[in-house]
Tab-separated table of N, CA and C in Angstrom:
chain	number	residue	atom	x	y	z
Y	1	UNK	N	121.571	141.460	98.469
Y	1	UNK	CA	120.835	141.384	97.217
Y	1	UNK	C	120.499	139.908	96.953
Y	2	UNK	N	119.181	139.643	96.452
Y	2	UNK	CA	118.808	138.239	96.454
Y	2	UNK	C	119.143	138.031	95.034
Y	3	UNK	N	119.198	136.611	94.520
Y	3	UNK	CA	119.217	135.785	93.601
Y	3	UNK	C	118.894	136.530	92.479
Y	4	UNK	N	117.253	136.972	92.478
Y	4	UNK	CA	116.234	137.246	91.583
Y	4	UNK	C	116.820	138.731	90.940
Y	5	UNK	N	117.168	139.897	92.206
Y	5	UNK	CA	117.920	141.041	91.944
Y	5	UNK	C	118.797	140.907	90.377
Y	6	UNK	N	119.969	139.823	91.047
Y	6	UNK	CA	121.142	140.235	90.166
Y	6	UNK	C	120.974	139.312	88.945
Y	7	UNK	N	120.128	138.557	89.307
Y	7	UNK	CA	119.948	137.888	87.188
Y	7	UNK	C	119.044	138.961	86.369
Y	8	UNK	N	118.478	139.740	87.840
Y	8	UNK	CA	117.317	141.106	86.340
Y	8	UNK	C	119.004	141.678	85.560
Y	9	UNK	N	119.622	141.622	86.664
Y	9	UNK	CA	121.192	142.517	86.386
Y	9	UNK	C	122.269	142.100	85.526
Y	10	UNK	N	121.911	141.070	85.283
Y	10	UNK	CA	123.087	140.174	84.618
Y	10	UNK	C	122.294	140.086	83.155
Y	11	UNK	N	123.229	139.920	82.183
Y	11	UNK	CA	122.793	139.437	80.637
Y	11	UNK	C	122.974	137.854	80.930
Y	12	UNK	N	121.624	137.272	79.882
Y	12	UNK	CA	122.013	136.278	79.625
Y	12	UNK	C	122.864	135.828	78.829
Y	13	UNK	N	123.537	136.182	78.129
Y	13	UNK	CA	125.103	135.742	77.511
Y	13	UNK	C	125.634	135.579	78.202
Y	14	UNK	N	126.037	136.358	79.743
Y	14	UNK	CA	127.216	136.269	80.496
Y	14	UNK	C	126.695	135.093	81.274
Y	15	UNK	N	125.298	135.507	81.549
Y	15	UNK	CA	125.014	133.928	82.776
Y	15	UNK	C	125.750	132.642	82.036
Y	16	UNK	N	125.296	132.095	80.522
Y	16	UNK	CA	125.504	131.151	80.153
Y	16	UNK	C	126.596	130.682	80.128
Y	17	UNK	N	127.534	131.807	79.667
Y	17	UNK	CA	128.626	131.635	79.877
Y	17	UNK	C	129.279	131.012	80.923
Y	18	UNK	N	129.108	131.781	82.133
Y	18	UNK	CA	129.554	131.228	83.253
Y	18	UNK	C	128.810	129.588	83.623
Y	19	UNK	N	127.784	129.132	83.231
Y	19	UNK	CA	127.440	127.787	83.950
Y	19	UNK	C	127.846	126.871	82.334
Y	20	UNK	N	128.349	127.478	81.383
Y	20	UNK	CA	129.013	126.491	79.965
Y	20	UNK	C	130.336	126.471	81.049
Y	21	UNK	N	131.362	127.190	81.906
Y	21	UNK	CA	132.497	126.870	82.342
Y	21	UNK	C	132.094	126.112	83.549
Y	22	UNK	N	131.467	125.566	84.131
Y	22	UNK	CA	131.123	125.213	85.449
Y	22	UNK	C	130.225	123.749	85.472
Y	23	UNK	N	130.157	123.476	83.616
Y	23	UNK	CA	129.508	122.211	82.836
Y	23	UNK	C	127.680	122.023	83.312
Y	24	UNK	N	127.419	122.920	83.523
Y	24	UNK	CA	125.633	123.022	83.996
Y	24	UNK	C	124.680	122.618	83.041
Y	25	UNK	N	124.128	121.465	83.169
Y	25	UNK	CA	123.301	121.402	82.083
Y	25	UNK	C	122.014	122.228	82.132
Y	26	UNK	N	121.314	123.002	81.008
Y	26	UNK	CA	120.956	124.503	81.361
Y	26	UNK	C	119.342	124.092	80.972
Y	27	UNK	N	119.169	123.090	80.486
Y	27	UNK	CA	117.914	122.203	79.480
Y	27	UNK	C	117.223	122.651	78.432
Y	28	UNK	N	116.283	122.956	77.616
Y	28	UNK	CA	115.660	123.099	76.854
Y	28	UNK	C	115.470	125.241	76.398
Y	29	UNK	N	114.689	125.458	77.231
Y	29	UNK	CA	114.745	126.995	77.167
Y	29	UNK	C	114.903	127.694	78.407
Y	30	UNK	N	116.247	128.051	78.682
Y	30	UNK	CA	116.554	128.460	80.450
Y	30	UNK	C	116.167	129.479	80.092
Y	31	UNK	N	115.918	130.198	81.499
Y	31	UNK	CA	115.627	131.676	81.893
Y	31	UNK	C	116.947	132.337	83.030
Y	32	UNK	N	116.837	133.380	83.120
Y	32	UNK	CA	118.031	134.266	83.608
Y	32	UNK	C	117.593	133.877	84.762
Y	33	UNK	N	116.442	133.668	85.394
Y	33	UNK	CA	116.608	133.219	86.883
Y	33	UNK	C	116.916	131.773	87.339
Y	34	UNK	N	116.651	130.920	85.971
Y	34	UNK	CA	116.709	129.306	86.289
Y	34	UNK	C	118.138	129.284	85.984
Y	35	UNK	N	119.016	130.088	85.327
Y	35	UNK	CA	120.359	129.779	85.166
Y	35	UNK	C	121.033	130.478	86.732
Y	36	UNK	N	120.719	131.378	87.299
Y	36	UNK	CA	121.608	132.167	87.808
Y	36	UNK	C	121.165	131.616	89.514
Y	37	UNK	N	120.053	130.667	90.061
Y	37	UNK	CA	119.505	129.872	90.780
Y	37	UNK	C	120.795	128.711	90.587
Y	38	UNK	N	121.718	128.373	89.223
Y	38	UNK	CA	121.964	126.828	89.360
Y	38	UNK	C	123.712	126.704	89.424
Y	39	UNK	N	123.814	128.574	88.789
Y	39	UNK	CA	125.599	129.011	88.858
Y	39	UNK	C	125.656	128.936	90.834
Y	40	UNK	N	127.075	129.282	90.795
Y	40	UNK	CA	127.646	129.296	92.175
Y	40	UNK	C	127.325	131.045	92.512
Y	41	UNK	N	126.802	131.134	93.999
Y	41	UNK	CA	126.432	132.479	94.314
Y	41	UNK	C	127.569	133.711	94.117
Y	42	UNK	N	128.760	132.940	94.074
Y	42	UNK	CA	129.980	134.013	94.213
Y	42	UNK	C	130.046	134.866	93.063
Y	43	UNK	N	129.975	133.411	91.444
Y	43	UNK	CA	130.250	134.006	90.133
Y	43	UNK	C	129.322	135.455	89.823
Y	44	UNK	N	127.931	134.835	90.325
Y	44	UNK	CA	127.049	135.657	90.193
Y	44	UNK	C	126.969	137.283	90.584
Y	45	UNK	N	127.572	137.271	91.982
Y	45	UNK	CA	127.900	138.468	92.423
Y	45	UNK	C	128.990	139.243	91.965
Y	46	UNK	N	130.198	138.152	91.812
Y	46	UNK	CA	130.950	139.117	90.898
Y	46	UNK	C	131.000	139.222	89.525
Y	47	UNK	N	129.478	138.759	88.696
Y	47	UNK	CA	129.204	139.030	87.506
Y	47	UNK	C	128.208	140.759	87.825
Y	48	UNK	N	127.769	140.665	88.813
Y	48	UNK	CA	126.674	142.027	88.661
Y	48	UNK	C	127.830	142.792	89.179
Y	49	UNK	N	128.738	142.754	90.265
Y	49	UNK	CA	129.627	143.927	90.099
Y	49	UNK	C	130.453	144.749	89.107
Y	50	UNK	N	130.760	143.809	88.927
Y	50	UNK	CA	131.331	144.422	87.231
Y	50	UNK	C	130.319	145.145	86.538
């Protein structure tokens, strides 16, 4: 599953969440794909499994 897949899959609350613990600066108005492009691939996957 690519990148693009699992941020349609993911909420953005949870993305943010995860790159506020990981100190990501996210800039002005992120999008679920510009955040989930800048988290680590792992969080991501085991954010859509859940």
């Amino acid at each position: 599953m690519d990148v693009e897949e699992m941020a349609k899959k993911a909420t953005l609350k949870d993305l943010k969440e995860i790159a506020k613990k990981h100190d990501i600066k996210l800039g002005r108005c992120p999008t679920k794909l510009t955040i989930a492009k800048k988290i680590p691939r792992e969080e991501l996957e085991a954010l859509v499994e859940k």
